[in-house]
PDB file of C-alpha atoms and ligand atoms in Angstrom:
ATOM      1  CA  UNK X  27     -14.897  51.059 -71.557  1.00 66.00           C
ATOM      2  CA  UNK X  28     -13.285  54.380 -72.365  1.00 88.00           C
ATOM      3  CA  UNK X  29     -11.996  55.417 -69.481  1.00 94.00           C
ATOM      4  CA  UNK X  30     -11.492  59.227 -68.376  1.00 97.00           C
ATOM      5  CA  UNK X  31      -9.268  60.623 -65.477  1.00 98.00           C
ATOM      6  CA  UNK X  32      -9.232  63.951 -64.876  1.00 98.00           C
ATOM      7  CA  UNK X  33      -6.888  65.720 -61.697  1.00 98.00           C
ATOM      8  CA  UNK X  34      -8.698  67.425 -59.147  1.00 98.00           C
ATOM      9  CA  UNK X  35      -5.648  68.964 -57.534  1.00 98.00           C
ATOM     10  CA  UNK X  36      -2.139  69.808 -57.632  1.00 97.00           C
ATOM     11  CA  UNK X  37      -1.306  67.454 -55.224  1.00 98.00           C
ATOM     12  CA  UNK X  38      -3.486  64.573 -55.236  1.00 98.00           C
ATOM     13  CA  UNK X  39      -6.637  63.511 -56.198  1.00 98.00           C
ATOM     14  CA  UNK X  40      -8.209  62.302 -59.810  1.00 98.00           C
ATOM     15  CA  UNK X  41     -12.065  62.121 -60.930  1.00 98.00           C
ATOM     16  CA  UNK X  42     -12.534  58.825 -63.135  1.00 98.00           C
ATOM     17  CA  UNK X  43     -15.328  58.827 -65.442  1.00 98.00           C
ATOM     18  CA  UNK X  44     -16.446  56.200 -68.074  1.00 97.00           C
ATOM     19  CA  UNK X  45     -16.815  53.635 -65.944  1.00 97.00           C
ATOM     20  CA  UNK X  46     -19.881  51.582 -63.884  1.00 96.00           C
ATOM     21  CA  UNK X  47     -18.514  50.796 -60.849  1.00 97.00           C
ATOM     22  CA  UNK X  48     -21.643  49.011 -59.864  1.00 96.00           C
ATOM     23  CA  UNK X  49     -20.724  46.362 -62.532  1.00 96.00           C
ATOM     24  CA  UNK X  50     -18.048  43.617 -63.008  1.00 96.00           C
ATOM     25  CA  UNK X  51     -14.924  44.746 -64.501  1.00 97.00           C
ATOM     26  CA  UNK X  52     -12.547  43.560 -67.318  1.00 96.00           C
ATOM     27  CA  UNK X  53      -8.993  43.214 -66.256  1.00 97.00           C
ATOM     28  CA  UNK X  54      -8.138  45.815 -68.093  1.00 96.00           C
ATOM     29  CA  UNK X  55     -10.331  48.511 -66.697  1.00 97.00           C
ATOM     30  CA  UNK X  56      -9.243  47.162 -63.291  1.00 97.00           C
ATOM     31  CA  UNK X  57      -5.286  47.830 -64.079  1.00 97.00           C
ATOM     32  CA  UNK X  58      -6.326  51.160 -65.942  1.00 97.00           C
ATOM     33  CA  UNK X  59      -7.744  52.265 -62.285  1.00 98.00           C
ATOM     34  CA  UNK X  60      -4.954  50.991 -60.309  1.00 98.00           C
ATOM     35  CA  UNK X  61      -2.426  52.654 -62.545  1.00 98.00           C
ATOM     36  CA  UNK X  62      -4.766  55.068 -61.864  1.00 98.00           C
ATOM     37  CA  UNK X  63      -4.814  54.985 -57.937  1.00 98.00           C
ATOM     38  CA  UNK X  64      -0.837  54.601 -57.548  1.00 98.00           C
ATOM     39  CA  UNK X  65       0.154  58.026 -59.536  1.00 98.00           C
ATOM     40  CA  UNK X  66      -3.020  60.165 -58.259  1.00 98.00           C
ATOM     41  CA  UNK X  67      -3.731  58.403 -54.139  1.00 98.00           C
ATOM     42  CA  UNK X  68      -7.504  59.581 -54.662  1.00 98.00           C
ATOM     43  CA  UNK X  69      -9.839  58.776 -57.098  1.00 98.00           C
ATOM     44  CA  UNK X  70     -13.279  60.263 -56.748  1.00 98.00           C
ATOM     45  CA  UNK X  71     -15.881  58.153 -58.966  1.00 98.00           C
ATOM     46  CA  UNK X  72     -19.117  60.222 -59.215  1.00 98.00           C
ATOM     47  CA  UNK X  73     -22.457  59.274 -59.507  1.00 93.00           C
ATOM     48  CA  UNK X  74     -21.439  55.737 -58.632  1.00 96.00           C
ATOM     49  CA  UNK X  75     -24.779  54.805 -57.202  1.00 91.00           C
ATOM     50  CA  UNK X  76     -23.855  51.617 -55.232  1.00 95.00           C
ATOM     51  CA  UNK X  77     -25.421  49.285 -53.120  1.00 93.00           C
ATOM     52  CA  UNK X  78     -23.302  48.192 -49.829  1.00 92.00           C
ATOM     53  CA  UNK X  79     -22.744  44.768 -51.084  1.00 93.00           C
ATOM     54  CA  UNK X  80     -22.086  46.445 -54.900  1.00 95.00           C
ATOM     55  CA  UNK X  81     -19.338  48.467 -52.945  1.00 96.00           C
ATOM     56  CA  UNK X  82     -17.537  45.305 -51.221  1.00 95.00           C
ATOM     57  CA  UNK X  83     -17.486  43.384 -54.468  1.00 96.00           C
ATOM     58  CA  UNK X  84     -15.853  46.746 -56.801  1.00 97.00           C
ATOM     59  CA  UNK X  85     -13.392  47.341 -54.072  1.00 97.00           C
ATOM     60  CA  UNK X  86     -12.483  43.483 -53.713  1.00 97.00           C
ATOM     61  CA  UNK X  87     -10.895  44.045 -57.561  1.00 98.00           C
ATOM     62  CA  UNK X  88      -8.007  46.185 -55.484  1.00 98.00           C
ATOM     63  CA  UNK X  89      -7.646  43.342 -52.717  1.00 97.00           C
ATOM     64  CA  UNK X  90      -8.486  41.881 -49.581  1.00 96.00           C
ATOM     65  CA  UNK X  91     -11.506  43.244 -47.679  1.00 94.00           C
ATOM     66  CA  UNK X  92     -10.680  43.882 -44.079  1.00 90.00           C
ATOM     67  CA  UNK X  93     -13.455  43.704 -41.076  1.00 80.00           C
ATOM     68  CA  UNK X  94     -12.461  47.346 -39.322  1.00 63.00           C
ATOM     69  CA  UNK X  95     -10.345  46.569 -36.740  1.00 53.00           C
ATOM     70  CA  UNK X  96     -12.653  48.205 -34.606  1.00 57.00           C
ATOM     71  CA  UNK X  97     -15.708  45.673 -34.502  1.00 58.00           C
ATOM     72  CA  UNK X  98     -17.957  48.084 -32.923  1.00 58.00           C
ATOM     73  CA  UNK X  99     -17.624  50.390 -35.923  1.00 63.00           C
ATOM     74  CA  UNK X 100     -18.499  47.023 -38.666  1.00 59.00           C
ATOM     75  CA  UNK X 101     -21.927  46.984 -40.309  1.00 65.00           C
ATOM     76  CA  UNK X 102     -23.851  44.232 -38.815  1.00 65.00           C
ATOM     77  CA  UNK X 103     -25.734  43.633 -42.159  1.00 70.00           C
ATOM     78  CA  UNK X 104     -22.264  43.758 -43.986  1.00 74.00           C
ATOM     79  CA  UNK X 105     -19.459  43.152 -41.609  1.00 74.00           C
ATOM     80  CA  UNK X 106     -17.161  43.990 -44.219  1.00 87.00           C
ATOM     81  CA  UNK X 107     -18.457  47.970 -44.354  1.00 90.00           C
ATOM     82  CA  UNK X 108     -18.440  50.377 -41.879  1.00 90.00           C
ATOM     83  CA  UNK X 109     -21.164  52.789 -41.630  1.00 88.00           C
ATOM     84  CA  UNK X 110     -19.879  56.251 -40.749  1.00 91.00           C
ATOM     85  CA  UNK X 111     -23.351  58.219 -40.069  1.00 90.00           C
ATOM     86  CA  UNK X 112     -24.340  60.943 -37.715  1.00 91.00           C
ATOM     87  CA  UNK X 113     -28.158  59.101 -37.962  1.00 88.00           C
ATOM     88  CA  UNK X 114     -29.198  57.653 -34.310  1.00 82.00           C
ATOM     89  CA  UNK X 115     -28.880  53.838 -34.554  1.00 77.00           C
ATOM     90  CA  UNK X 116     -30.702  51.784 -32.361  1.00 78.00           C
ATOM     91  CA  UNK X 117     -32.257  54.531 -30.567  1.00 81.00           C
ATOM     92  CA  UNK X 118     -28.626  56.182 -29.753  1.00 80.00           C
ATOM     93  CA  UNK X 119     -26.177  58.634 -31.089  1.00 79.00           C
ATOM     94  CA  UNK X 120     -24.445  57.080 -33.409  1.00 82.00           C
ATOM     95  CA  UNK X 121     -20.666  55.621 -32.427  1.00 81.00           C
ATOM     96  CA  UNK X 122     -19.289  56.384 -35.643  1.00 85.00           C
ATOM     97  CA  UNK X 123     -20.484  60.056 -35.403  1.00 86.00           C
ATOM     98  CA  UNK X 124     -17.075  61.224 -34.828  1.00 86.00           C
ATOM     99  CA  UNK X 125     -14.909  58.771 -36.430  1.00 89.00           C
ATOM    100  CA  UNK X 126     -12.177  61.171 -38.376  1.00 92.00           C
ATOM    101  CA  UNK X 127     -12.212  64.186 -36.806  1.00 94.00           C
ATOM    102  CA  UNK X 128      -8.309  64.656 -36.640  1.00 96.00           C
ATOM    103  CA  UNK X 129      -5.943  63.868 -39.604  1.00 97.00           C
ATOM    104  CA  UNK X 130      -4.864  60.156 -39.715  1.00 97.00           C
ATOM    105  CA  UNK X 131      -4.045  57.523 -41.827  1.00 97.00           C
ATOM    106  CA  UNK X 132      -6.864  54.398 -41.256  1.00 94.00           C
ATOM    107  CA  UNK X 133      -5.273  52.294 -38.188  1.00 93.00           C
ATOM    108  CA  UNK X 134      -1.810  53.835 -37.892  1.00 95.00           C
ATOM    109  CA  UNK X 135      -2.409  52.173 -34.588  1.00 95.00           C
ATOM    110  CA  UNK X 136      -2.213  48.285 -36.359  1.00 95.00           C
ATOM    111  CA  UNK X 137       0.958  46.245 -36.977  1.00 96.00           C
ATOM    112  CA  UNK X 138      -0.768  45.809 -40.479  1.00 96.00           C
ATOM    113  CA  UNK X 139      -2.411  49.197 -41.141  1.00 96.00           C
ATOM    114  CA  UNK X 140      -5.258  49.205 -44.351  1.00 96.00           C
ATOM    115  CA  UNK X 141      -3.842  49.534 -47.425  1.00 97.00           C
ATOM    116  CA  UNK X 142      -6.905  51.867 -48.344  1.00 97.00           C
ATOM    117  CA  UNK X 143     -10.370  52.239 -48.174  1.00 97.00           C
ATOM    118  CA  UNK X 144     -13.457  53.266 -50.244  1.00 98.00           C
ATOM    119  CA  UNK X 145     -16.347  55.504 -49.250  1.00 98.00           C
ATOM    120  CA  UNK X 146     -19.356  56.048 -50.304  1.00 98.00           C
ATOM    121  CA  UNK X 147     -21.875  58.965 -50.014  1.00 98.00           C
ATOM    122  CA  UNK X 148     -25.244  57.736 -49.152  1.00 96.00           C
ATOM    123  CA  UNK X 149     -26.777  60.922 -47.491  1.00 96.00           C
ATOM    124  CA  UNK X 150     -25.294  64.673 -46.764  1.00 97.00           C
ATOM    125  CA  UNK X 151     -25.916  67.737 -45.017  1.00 97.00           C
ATOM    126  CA  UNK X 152     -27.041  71.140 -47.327  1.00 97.00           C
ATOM    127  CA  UNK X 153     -23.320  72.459 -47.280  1.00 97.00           C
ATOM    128  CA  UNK X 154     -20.152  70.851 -46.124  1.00 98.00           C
ATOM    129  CA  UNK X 155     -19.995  67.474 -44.715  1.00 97.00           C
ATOM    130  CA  UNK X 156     -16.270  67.285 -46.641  1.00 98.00           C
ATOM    131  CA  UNK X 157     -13.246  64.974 -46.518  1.00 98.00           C
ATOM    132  CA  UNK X 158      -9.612  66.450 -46.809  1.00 98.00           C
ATOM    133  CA  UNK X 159      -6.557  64.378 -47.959  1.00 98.00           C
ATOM    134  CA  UNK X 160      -3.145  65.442 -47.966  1.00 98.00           C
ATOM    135  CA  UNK X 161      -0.187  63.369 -50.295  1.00 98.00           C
ATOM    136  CA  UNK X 162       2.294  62.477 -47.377  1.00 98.00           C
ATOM    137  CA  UNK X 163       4.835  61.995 -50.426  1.00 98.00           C
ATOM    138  CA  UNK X 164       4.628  65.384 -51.061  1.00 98.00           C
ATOM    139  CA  UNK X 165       5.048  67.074 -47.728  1.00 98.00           C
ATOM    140  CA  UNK X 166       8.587  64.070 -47.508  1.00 98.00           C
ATOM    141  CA  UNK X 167       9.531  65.654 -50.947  1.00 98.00           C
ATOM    142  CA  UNK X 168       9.134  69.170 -49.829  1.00 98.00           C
ATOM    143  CA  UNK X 169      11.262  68.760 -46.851  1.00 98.00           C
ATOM    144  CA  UNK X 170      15.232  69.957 -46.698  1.00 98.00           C
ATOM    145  CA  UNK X 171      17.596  66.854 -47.547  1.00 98.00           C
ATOM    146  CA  UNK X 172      19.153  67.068 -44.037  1.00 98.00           C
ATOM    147  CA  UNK X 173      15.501  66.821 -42.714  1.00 98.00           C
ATOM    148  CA  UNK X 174      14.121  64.113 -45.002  1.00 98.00           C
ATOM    149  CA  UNK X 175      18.194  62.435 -43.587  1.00 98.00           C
ATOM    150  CA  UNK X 176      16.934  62.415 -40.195  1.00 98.00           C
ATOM    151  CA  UNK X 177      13.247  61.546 -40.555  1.00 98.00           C
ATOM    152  CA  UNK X 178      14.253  58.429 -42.467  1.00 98.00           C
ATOM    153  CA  UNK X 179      16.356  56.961 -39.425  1.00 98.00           C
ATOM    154  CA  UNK X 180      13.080  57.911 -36.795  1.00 98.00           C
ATOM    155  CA  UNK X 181      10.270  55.617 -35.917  1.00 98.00           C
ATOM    156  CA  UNK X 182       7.320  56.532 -34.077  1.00 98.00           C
ATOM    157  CA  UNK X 183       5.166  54.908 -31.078  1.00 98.00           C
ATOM    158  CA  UNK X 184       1.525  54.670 -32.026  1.00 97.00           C
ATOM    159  CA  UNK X 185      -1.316  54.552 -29.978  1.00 95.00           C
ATOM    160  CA  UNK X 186      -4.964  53.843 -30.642  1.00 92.00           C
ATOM    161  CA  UNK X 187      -6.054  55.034 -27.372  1.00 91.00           C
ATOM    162  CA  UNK X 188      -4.532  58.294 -27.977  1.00 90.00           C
ATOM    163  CA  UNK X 189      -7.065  58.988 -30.439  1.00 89.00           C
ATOM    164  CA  UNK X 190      -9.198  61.898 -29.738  1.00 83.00           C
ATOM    165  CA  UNK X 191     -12.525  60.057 -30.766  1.00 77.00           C
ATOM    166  CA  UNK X 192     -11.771  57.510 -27.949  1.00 78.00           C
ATOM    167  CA  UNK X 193     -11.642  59.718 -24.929  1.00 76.00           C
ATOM    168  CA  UNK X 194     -15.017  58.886 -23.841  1.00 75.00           C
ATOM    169  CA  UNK X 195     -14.803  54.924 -23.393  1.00 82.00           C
ATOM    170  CA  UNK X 196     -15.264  54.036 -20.307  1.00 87.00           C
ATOM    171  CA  UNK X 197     -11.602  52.473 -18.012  1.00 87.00           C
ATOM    172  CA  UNK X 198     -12.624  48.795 -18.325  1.00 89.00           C
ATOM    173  CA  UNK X 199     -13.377  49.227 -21.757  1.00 87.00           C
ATOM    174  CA  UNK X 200      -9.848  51.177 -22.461  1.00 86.00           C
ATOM    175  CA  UNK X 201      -7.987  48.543 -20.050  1.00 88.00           C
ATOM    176  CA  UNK X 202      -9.596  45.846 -22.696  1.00 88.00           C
ATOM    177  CA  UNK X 203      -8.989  47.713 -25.865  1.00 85.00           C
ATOM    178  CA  UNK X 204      -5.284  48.173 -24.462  1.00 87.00           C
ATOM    179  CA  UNK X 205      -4.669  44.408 -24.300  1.00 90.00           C
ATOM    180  CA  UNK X 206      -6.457  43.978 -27.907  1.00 87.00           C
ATOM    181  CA  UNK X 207      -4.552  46.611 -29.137  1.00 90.00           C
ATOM    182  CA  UNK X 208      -1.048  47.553 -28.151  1.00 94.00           C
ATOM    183  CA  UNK X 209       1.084  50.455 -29.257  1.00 96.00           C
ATOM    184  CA  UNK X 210       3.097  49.725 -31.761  1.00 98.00           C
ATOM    185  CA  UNK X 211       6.238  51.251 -33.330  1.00 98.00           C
ATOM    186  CA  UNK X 212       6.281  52.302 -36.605  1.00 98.00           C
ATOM    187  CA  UNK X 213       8.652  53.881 -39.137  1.00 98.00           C
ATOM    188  CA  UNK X 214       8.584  58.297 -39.254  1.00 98.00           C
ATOM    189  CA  UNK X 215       8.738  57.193 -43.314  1.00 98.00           C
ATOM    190  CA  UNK X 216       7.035  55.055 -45.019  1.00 97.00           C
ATOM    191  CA  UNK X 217       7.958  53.546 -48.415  1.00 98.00           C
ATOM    192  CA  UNK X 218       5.453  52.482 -50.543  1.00 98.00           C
ATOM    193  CA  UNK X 219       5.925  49.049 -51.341  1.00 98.00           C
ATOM    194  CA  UNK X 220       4.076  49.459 -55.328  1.00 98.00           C
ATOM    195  CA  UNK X 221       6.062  52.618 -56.257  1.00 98.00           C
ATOM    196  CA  UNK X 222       8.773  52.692 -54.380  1.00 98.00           C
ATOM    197  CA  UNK X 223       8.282  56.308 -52.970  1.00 98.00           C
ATOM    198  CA  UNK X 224       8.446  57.843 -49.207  1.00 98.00           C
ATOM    199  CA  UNK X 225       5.765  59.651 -47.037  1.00 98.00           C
ATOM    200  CA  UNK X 226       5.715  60.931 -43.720  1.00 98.00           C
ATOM    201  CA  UNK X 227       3.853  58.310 -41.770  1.00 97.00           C
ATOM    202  CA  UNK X 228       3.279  60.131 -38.387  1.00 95.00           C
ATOM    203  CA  UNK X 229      -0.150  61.984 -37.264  1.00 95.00           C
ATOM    204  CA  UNK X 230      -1.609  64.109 -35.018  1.00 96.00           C
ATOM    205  CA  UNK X 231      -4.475  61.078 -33.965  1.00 96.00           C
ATOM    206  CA  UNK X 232      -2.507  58.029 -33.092  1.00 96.00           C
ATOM    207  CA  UNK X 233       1.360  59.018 -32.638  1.00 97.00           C
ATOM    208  CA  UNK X 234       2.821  59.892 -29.588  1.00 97.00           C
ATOM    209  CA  UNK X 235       6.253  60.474 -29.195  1.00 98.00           C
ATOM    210  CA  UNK X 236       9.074  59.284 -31.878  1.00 98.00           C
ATOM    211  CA  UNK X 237      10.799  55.949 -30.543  1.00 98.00           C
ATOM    212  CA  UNK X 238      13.279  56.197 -27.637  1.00 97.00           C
ATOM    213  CA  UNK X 239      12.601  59.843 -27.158  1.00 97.00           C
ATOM    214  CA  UNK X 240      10.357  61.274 -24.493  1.00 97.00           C
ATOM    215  CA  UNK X 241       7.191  63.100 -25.450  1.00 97.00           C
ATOM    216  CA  UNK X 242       9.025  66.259 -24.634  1.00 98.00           C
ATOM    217  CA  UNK X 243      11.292  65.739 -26.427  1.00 98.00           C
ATOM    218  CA  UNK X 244       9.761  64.359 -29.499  1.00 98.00           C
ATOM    219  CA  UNK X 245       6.933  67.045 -29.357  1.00 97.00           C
ATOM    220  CA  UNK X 246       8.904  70.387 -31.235  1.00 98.00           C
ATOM    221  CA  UNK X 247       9.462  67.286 -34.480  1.00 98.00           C
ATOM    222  CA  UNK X 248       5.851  65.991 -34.720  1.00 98.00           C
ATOM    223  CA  UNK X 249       4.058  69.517 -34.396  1.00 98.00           C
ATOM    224  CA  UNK X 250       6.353  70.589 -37.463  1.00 98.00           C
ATOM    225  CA  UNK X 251       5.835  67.750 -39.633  1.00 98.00           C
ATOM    226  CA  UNK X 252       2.251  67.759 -38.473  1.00 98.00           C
ATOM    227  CA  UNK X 253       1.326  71.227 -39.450  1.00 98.00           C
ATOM    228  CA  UNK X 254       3.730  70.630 -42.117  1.00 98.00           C
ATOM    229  CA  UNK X 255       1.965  67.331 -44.316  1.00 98.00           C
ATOM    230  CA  UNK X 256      -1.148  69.491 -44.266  1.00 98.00           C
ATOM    231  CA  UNK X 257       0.175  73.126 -46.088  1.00 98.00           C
ATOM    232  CA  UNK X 258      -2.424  73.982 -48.333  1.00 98.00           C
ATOM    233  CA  UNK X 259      -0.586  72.994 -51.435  1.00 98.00           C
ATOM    234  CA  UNK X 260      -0.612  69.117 -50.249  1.00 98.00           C
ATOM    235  CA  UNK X 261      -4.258  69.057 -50.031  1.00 98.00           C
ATOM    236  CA  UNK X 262      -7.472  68.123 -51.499  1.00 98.00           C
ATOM    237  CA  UNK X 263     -10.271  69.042 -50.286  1.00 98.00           C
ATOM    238  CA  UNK X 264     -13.431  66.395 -51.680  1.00 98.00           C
ATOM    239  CA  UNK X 265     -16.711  68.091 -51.775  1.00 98.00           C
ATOM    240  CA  UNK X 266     -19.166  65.347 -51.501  1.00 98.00           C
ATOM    241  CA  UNK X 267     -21.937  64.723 -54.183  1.00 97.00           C
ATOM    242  CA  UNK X 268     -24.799  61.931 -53.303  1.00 97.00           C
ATOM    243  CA  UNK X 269     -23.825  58.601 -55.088  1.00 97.00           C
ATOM    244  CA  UNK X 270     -19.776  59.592 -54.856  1.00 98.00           C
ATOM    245  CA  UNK X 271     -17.594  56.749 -54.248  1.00 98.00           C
ATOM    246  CA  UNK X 272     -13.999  58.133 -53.026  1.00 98.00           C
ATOM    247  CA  UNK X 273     -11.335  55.636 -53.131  1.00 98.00           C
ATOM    248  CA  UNK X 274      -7.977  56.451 -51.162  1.00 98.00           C
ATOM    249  CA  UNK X 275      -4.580  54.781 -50.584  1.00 98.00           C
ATOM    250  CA  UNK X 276      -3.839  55.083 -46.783  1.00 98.00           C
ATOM    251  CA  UNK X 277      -0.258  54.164 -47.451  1.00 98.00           C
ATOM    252  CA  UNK X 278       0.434  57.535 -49.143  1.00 98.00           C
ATOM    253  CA  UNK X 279      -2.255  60.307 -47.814  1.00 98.00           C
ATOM    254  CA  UNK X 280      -3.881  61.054 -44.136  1.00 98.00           C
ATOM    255  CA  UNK X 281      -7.312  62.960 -44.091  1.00 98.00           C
ATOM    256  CA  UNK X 282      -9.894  64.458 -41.833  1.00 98.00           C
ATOM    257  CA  UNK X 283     -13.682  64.891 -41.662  1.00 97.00           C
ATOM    258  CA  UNK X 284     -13.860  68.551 -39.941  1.00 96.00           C
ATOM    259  CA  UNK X 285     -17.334  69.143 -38.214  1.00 95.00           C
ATOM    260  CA  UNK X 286     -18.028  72.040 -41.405  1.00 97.00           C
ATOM    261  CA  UNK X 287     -22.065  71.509 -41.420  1.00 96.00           C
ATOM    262  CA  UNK X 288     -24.933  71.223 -39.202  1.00 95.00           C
ATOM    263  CA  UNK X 289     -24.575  68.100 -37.183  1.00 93.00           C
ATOM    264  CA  UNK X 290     -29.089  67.998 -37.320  1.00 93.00           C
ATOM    265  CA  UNK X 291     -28.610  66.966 -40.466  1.00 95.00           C
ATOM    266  CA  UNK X 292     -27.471  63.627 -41.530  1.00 95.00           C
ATOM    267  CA  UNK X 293     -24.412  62.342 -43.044  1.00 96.00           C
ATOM    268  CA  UNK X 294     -24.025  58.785 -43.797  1.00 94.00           C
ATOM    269  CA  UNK X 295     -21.150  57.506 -45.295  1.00 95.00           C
ATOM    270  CA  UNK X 296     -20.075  53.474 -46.329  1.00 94.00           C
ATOM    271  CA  UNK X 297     -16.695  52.772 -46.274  1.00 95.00           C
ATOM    272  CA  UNK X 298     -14.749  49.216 -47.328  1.00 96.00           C
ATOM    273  CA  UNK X 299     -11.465  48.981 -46.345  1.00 95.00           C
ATOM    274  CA  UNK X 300      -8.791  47.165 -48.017  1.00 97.00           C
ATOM    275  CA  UNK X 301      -6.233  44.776 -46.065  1.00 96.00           C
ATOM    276  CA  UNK X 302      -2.810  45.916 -46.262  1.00 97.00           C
ATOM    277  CA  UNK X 303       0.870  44.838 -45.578  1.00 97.00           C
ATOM    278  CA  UNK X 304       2.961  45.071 -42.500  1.00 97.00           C
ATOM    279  CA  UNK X 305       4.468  48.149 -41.497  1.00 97.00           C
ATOM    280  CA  UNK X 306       4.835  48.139 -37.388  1.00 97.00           C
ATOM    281  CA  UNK X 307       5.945  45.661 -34.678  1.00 97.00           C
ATOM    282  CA  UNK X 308       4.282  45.587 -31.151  1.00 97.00           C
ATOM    283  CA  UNK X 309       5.779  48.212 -28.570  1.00 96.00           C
ATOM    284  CA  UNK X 310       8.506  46.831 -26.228  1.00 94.00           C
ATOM    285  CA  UNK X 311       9.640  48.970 -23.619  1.00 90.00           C
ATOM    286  CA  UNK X 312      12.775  46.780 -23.163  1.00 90.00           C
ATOM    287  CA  UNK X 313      14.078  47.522 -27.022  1.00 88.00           C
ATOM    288  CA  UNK X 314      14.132  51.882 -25.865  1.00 87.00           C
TER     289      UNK X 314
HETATM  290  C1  SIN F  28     -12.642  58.414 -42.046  1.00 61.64           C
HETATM  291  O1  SIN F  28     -12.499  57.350 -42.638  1.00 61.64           O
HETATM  292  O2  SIN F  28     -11.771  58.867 -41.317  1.00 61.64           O
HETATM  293  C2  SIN F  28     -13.928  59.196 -42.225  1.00 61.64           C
HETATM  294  C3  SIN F  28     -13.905  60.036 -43.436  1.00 61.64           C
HETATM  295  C4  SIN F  28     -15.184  60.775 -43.616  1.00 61.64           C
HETATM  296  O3  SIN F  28     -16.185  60.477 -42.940  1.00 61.64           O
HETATM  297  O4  SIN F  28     -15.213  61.672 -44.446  1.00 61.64           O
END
């Protein structure tokens, strides 16, 4: 196969072309998109034209396939995908309607956050329905040495409650999500444990106050580095075609799904999500 990669952005972000996803892969194609993945943290493959199950068994050449940590959001056709869709299921809204709506990494929340996912376009809106991803490397890089000093030392408490999208479950059901998933802390930085570099891994969705501060007084910090990893110049911004398959690294980008269409028309997205390594310990109010 004669693979072709071409950038999309400044930042981040790489179209691949010259290669059928929907097929087995040589070894060699699989390293070339690696390689691939690691330098650009987005490849966009269009036209990939993929079955659900075709999906789970292209992204199992990266790794591990995890069952979203949030079981009410798995497939229950293909627990291992997660159908992100606006369409009424079962005679309901959708639960996944609003799944993204604020800029996060995939389960910043988790001891053992996804080491990236893969998402598929399966139906979309006239205009808009887009996904935005900002390199976290670059807005670390692009901070002042005596910042990048300090944010290196910080951790952060995450919390999946916190999460915007999650405001409307009802008090038993938060009490029981609460015990099955606990804040955790987790480093300000993150170091990328293939290449070695850093990226601010705090967001606006899950994090709620840096470690041993207050939220007061870890509020002025986030907001900056908040409204900082998403200046223009660290975006980019995927206009979806049908058939796209967009495959992301969580350990180096956050992204968002704004509402930028007409919610009466659908949007319904697959995503496969790859297992990842550990990066947070449980929350212990004794250790502040
Ligand atoms: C997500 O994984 O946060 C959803 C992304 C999207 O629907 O574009």
């Amino acid at each position: 196969m004669n693979i072709q990669v071409k950038r999309l952005s400044y930042a981040l972000g790489a179209e691949v072309t010259g290669v059928d996803v929907s097929k087995p892969l040589s070894e060699a194609t699989i390293g070339a998109i690696r390689a691939a993945w690691l330098e650009h943290q987005v490849l966009v493959f269009p036209n990939a034209e993929l079955t659900p199950d075709q999906q789970v068994a292209f992204s199992r050449n990266f790794g591990d396939i995890e069952l979203n940590l949030t079981k009410h959001y798995r497939d229950a056709a293909s627990p291992g995908v997660v159908r992100i869709t606006n369409r009424v299921v079962d005679g309901k809204p959708s639960i996944s309607r609003n799944v993204g709506r604020t800029w996060h990494s995939d389960s910043a929340f988790a001891c053992v956050p996804p080491m990236g996912s893969l998402l598929y376009c399966a139906a979309l809106p006239d205009v808009g329905g887009d996904t935005l991803f900002a390199s976290t490397y670059m807005a670390y890089e692009r901070l002042s040495p005596t910042l990048r000093g300090i944010v290196d030392r910080l951790e952060v408490v995450n919390d999946r409650l916190a999460a915007p999208e999650l405001t409307w479950i009802p008090p038993e059901q938060a009490a029981r999500e609460r015990i099955e998933y606990p804040p955790t802390v987790q480093p300000m930085v993150r170091v990328h444990p293939e290449t070695g570099r850093k990226g601010i891994f705090c967001n606006e969705t899950v994090t709620v106050r840096i470690h041993g501060m207050t939220v007061e007084e870890s509020r002025g910090l986030l907001h900056y580095l908040y409204a900082h990893s998403i200046r223009a110049e660290f975006v980019y911004r995927h206009r979806w075609n049908l058939g796209d398959l967009v495959m992301w690294d969580n350990r180096c980008t956050i992204h968002l799904a704004p509402v930028d269409y007409d919610m009466n028309q659908v949007r319904d997205m697959y995503r496969v999500t790859l297992a990842g390594t550990p990066t947070g310990r449980v929350f212990d109010s004794s250790t502040e």
